[in-house]
PDB file of C-alpha atoms in Angstrom:
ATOM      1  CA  UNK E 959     -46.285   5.598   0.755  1.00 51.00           C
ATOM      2  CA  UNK E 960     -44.683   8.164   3.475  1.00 44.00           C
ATOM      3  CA  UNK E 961     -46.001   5.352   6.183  1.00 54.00           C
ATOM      4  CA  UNK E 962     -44.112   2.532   3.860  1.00 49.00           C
ATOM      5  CA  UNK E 963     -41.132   4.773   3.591  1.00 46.00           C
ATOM      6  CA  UNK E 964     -40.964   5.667   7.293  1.00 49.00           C
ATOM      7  CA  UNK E 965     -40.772   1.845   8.401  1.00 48.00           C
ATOM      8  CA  UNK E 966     -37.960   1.435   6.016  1.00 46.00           C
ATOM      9  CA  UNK E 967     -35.729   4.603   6.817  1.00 44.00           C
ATOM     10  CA  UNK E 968     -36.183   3.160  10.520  1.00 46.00           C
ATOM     11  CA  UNK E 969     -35.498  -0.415   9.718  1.00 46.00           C
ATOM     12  CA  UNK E 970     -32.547   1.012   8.040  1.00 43.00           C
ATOM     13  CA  UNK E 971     -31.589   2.543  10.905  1.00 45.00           C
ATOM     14  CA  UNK E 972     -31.498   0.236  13.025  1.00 45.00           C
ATOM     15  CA  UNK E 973     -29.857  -2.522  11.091  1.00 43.00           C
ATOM     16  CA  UNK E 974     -27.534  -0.128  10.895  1.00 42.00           C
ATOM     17  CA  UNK E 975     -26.898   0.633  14.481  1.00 43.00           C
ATOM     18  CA  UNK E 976     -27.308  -2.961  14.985  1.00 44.00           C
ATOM     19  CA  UNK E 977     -24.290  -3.778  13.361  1.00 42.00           C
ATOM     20  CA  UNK E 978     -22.499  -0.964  14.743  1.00 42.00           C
ATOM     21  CA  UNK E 979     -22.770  -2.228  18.075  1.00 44.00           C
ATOM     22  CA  UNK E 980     -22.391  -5.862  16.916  1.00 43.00           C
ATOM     23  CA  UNK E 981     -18.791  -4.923  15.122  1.00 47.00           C
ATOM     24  CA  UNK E 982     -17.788  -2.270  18.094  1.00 49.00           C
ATOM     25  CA  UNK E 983     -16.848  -4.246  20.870  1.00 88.00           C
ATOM     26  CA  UNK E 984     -13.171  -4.579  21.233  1.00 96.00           C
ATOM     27  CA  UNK E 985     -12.979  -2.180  24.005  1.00 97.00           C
ATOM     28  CA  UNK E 986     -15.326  -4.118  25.645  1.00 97.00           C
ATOM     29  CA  UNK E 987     -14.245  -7.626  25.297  1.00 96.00           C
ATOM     30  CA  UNK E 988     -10.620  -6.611  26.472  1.00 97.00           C
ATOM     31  CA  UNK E 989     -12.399  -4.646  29.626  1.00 97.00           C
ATOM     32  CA  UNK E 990     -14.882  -7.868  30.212  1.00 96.00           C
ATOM     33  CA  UNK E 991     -11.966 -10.684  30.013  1.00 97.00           C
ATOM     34  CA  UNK E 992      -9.649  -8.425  31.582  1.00 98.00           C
ATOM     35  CA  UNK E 993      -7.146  -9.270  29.146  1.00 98.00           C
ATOM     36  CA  UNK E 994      -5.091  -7.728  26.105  1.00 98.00           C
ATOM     37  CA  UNK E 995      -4.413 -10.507  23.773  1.00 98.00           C
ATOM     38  CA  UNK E 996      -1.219  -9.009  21.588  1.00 98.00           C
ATOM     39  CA  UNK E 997      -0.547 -11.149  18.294  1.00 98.00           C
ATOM     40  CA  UNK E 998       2.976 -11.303  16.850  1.00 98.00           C
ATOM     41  CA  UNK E 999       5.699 -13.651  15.178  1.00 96.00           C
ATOM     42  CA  UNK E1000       8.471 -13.515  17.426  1.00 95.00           C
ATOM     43  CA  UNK E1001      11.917 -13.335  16.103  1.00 88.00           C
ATOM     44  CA  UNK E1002      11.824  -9.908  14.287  1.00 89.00           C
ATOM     45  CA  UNK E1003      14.162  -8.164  16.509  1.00 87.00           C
ATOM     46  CA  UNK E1004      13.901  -5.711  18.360  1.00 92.00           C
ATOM     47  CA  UNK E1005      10.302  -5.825  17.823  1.00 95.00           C
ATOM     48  CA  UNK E1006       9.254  -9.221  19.245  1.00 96.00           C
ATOM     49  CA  UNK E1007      11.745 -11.719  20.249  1.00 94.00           C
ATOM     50  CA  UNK E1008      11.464 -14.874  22.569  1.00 95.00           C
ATOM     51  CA  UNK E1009      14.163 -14.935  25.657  1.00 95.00           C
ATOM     52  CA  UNK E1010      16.312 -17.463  27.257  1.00 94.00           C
ATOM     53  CA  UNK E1011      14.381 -17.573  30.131  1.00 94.00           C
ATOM     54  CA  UNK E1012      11.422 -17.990  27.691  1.00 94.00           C
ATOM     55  CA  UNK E1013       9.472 -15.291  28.216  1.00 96.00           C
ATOM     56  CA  UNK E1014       8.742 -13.135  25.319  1.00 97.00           C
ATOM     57  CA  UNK E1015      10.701  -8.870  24.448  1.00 97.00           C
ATOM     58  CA  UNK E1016      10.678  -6.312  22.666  1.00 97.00           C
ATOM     59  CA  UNK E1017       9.608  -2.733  21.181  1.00 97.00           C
ATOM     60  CA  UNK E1018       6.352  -4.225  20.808  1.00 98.00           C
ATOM     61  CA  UNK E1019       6.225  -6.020  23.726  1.00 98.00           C
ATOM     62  CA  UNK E1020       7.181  -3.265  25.790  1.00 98.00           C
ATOM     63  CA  UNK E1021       4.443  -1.080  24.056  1.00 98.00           C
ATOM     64  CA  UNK E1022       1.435  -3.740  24.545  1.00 98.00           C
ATOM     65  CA  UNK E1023       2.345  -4.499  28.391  1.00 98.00           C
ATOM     66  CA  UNK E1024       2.452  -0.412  28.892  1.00 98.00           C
ATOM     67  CA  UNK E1025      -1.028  -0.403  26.765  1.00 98.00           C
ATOM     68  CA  UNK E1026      -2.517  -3.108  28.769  1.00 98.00           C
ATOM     69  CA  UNK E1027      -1.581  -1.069  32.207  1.00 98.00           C
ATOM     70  CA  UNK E1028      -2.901   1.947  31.527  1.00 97.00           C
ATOM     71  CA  UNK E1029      -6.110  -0.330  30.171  1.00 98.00           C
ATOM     72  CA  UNK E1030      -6.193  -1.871  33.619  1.00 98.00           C
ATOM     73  CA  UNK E1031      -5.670  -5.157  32.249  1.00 98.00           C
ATOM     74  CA  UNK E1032      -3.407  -7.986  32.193  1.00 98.00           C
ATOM     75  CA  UNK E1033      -0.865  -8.433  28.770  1.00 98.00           C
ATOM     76  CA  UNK E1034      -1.281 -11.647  27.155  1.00 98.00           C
ATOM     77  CA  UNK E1035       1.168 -12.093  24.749  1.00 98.00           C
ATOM     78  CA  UNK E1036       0.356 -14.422  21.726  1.00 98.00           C
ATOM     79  CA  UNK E1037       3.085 -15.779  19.510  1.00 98.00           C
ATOM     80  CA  UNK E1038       1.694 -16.775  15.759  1.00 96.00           C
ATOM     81  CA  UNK E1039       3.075 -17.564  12.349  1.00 94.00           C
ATOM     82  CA  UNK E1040       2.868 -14.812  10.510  1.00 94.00           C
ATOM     83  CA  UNK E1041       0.913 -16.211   7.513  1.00 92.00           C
ATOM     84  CA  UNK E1042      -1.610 -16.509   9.795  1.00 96.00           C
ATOM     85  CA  UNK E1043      -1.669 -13.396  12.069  1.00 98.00           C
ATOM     86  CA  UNK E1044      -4.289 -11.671   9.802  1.00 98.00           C
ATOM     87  CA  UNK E1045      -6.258 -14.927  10.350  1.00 98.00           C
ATOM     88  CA  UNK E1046      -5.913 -14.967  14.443  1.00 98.00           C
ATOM     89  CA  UNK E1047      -7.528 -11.696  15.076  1.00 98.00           C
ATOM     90  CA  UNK E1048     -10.430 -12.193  12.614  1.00 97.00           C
ATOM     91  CA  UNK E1049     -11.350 -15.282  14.164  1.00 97.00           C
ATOM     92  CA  UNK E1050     -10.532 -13.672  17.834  1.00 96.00           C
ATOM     93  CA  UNK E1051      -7.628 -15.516  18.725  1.00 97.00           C
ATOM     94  CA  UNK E1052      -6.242 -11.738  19.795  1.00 98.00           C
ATOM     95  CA  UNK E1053      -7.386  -8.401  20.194  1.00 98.00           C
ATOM     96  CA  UNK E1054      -4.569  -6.464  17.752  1.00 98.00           C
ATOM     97  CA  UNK E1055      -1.751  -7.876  15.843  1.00 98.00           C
ATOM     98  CA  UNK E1056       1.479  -5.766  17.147  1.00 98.00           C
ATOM     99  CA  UNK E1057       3.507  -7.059  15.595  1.00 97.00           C
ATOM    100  CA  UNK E1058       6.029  -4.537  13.516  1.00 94.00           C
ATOM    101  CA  UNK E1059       3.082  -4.986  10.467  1.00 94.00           C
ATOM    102  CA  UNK E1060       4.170  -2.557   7.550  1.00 90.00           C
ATOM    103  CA  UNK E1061       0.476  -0.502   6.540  1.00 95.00           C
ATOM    104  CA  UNK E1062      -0.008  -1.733   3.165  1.00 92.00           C
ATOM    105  CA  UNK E1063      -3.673  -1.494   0.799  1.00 94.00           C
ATOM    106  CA  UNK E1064      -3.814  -5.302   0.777  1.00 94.00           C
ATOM    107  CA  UNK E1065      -3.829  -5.930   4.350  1.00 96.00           C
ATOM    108  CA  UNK E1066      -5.901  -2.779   4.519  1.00 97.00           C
ATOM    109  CA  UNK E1067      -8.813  -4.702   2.747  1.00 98.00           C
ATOM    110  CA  UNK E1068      -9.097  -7.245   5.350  1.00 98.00           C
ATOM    111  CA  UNK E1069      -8.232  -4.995   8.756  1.00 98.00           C
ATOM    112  CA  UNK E1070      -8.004  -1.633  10.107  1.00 98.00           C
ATOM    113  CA  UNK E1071      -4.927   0.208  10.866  1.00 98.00           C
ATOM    114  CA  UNK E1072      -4.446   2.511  13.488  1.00 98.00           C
ATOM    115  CA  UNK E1073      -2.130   5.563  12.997  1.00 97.00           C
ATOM    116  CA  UNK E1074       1.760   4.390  12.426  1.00 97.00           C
ATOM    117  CA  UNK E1075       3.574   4.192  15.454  1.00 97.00           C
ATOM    118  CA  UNK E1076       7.035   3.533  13.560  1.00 93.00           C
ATOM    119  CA  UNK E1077       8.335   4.228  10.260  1.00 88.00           C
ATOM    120  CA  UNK E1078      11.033   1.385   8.939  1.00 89.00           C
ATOM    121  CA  UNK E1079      11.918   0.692   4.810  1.00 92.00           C
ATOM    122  CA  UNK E1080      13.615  -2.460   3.378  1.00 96.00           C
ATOM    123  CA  UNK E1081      17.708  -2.754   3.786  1.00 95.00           C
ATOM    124  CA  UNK E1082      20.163  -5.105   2.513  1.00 97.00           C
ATOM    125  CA  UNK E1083      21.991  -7.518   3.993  1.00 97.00           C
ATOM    126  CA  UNK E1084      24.912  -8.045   2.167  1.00 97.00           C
ATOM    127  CA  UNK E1085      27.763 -11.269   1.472  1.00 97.00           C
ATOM    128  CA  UNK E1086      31.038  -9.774   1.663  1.00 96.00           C
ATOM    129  CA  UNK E1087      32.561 -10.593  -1.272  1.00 95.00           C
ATOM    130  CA  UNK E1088      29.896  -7.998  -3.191  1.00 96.00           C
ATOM    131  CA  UNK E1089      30.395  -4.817  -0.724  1.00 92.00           C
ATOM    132  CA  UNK E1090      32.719  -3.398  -3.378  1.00 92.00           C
ATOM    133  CA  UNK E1091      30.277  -4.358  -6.382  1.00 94.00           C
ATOM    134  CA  UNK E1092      26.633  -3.747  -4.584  1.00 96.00           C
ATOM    135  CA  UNK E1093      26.307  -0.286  -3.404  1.00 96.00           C
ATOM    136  CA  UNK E1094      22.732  -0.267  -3.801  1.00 96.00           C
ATOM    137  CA  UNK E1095      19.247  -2.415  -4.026  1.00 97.00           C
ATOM    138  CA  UNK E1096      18.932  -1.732  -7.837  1.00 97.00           C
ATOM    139  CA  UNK E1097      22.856  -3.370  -8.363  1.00 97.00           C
ATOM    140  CA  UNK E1098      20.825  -6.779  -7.502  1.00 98.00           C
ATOM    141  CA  UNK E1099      18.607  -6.609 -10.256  1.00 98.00           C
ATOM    142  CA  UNK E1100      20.392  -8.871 -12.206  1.00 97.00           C
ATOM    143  CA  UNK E1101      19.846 -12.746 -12.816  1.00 97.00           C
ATOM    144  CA  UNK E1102      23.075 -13.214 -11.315  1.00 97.00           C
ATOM    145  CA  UNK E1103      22.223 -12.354  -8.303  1.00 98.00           C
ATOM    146  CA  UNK E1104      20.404 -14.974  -5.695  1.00 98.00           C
ATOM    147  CA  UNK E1105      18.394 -12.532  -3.299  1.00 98.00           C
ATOM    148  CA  UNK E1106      16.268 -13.987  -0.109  1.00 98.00           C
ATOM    149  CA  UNK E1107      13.595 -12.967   2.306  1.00 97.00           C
ATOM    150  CA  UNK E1108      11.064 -14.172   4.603  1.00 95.00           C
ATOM    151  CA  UNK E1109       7.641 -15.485   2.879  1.00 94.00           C
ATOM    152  CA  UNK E1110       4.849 -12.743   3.010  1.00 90.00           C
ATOM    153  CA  UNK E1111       6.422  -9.688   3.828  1.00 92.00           C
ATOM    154  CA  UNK E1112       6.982  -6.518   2.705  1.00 90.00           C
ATOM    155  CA  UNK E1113      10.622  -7.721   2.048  1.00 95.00           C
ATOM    156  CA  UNK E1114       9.307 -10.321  -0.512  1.00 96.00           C
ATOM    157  CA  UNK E1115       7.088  -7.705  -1.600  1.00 94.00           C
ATOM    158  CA  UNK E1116       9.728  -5.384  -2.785  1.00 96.00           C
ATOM    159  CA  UNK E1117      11.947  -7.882  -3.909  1.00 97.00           C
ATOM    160  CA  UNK E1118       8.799  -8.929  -7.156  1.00 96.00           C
ATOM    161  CA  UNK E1119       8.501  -5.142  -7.662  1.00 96.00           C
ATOM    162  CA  UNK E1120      12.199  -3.496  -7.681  1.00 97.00           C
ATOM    163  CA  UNK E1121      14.218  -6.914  -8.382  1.00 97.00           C
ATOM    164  CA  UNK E1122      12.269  -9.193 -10.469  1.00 97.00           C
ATOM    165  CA  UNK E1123      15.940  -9.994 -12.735  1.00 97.00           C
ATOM    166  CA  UNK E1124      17.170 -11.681  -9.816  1.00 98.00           C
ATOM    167  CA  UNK E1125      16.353 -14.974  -8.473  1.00 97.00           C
ATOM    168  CA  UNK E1126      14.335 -15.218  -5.560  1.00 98.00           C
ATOM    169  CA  UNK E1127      14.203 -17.532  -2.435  1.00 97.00           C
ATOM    170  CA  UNK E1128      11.619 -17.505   0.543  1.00 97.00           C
ATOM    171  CA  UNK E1129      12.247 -18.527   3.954  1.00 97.00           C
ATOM    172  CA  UNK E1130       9.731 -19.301   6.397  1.00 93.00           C
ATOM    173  CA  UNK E1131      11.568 -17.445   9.010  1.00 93.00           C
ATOM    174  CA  UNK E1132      14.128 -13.741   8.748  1.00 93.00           C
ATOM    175  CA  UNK E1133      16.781 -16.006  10.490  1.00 93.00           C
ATOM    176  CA  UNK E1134      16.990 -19.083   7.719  1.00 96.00           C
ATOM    177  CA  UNK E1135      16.987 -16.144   5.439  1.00 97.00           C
ATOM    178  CA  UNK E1136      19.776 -14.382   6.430  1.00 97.00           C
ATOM    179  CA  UNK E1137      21.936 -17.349   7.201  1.00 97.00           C
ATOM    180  CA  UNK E1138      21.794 -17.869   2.848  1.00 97.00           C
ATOM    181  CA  UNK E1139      23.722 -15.091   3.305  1.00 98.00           C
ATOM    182  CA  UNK E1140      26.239 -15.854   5.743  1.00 97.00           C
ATOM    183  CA  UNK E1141      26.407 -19.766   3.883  1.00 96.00           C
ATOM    184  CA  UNK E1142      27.004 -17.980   1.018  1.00 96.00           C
ATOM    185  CA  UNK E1143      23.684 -19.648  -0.409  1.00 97.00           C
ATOM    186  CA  UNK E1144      22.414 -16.122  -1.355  1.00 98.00           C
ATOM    187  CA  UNK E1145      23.937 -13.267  -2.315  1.00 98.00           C
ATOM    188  CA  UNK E1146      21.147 -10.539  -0.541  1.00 98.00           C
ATOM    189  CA  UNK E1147      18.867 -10.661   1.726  1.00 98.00           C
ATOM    190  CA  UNK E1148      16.375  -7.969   1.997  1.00 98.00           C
ATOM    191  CA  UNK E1149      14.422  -6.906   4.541  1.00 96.00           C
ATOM    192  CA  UNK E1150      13.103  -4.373   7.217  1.00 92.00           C
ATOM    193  CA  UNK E1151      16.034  -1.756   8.539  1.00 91.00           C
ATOM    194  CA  UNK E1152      16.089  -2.656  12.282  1.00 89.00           C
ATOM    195  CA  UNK E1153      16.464  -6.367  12.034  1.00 90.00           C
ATOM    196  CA  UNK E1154      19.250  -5.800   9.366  1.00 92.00           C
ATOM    197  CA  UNK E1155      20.661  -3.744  11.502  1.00 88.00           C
ATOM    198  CA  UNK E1156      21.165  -5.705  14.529  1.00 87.00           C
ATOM    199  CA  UNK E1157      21.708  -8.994  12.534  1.00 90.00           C
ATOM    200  CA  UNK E1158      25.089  -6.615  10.692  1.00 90.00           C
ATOM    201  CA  UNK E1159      26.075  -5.849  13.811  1.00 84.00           C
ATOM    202  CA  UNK E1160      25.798  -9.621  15.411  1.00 84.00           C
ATOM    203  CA  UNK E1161      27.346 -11.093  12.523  1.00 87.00           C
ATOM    204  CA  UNK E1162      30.505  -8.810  11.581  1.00 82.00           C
ATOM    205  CA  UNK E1163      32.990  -9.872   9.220  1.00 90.00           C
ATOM    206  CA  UNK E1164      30.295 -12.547   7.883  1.00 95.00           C
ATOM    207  CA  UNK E1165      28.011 -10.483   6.371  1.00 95.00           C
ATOM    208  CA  UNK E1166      27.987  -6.584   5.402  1.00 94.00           C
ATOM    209  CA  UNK E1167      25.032  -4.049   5.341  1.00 94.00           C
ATOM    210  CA  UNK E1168      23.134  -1.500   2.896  1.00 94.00           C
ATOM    211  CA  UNK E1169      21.001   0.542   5.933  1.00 90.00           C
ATOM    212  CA  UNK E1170      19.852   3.358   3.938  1.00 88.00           C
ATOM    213  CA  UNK E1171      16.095   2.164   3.343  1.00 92.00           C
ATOM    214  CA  UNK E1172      14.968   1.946  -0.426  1.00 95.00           C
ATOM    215  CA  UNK E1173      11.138   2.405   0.176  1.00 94.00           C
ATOM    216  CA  UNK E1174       8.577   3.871   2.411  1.00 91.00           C
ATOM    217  CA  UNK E1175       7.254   1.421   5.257  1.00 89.00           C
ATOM    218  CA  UNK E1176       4.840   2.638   8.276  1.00 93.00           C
ATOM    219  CA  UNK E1177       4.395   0.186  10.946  1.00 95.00           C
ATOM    220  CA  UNK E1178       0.972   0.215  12.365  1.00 98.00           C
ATOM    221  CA  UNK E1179      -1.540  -1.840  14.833  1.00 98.00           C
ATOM    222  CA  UNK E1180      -4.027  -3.733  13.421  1.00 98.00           C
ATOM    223  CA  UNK E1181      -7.684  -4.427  14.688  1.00 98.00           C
ATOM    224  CA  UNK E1182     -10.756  -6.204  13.294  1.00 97.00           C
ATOM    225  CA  UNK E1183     -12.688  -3.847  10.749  1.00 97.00           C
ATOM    226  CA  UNK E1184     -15.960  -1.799  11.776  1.00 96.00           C
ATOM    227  CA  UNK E1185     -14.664  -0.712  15.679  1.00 96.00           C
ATOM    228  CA  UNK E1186     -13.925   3.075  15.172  1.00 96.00           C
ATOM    229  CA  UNK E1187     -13.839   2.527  19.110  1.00 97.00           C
ATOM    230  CA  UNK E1188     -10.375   0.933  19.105  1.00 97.00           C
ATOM    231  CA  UNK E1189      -8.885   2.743  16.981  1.00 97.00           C
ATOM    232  CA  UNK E1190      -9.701   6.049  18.541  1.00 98.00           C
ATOM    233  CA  UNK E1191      -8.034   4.843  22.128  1.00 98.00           C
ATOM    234  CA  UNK E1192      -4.898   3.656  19.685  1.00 98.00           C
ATOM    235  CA  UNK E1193      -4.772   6.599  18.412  1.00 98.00           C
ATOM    236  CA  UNK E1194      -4.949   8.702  21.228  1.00 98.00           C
ATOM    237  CA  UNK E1195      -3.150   6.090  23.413  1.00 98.00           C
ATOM    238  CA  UNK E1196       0.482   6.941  20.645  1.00 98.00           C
ATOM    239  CA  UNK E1197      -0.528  10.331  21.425  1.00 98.00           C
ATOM    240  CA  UNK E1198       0.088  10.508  25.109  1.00 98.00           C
ATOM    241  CA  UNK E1199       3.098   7.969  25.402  1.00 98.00           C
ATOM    242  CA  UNK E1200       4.604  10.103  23.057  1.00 97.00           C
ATOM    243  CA  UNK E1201       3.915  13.325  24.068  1.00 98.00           C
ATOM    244  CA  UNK E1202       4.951  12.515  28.067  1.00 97.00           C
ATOM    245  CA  UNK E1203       7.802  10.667  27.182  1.00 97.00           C
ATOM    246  CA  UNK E1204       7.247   7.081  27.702  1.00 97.00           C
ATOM    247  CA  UNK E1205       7.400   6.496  23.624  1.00 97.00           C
ATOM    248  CA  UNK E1206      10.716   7.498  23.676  1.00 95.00           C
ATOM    249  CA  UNK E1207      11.932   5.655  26.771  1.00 97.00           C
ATOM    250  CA  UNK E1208      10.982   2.351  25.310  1.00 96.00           C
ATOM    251  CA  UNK E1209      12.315   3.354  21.799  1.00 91.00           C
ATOM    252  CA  UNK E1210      15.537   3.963  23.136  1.00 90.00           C
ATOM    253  CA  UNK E1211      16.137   0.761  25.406  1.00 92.00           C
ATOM    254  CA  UNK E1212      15.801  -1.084  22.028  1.00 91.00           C
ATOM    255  CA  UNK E1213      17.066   1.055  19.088  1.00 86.00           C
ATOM    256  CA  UNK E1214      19.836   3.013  20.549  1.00 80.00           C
ATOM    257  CA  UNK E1215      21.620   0.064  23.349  1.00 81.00           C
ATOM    258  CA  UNK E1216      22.294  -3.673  22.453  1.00 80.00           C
ATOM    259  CA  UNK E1217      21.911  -4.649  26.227  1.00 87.00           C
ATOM    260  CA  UNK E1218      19.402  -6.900  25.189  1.00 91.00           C
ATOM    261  CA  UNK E1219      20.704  -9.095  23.037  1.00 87.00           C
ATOM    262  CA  UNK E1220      22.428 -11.065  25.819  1.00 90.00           C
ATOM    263  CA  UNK E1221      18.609 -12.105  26.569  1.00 91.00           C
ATOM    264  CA  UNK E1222      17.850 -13.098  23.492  1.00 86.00           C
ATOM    265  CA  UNK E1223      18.649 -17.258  22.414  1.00 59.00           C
TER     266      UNK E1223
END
């Protein structure tokens, strides 16, 4: 019995720390291919946009290619739909989805998150003719109000929990959504602070703003489940760039100056 019981603890074990080392291999796949494959949907400014010269900015951007330096490695940038982001980095088509992902349970289920490196919430983006009658998110819970967002986000997400009165379009892009707005098509569009924002600002006089965030939304980097590896350099990797200053240097370039935006098509 004790022999019997013995084999088993040990085949345990290793099964175990077979599958450990089978699921713990980011780290070494990026250090092996010399590459940093970075998933994201670009167009969510100033997170990941595509420039006139073609090449791809942003916050994110900025933060892989500094990652991928310090890594010794090359950035490789890889531009996917965002219903299928989750989908390209279980199947390996990248190494982490940065990608200005809101931490949610859901997507929890399916990937790890490493600690937030941002923290946005859901604005409004507003048609003129209601800034005087909409003066905050619940003021569109009504059914005559037309309210639009991109498909799968946390946007659409808040828009079935907080404003479920109201009718509802998706968009397969932030950019046909907001230009409801500015057509007049919809009344709202909601969605995360920064690209509200900028999009305000861009688009004076035809459309009008609601900044203040209504809920609670950390931003994190995503990796494949089972690779406490990964997430420990993440981690520790947010630590240093903000604790020598580099965090802030690339935070500023793209939150607190519009220089950018004459890159941008």
């Amino acid at each position: 019995m004790k022999n019997k019981l013995g084999k088993l603890v040990t085949a345990t074990s290793f099964l175990a720390l077979s599958a450990g080392f089978a699921n713990a291999g980011t780290l070494d796949d990026i250090s092996k291919s010399g590459e940093l494959r970075a998933c994201f949907d670009a167009g969510y400014m100033p997170f990941e946009m595509k420039a006139k010269n073609g090449n791809f900015i942003g916050f994110d951007i900025d933060l892989g290619k500094l990652m991928a330096k310090q890594m010794g490695v090359k950035y490789v940038p890889v531009n996917t739909a965002w219903d299928g982001i989750i989908p390209a980095l279980l199947t390996g088509k990248c190494d982490i989805i940065m990608a200005g992902m809101t931490v949610n349970a859901k997507r929890n289920m399916r990937v790890n998150f490493a600690d937030p490196y941002i923290v946005v919430g859901q604005s409004i983006l507003l048609n003129p003719k209601h800034k005087d009658k909409v003066l905050s998110y619940k003021d569109l819970n009504s059914p005559e109000y037309t309210i639009a967002a991109k498909l799968g986000t946390s946007g659409e997400q808040a828009i079935k929990r907080m404003l479920s009165k109201a009718s509802y379009n998706a968009f397969e892009t932030q950019t046909d959504a907001a230009l409801e707005v500015v057509n007049g098509k919809a009344d709202a569009m909601i969605y995360d602070m920064p690209y509200i924002s900028i999009y305000a600002a861009q688009s004076e006089g035809k459309t009008t703003a609601i900044l203040e965030p209504f809920t609670y939304e950390p931003l994190g980097w995503a990796v494949k489940q089972g690779d406490p590896d990964i997430l420990n350099f993440l981690n520790n990797f947010l630590r240093q760039t903000k604790g020598d200053g580099d965090y802030q240097r690339i935070y500023d370039k793209w939150f607190k100056s519009d220089t950018w935006l004459s890159q941008v098509q």
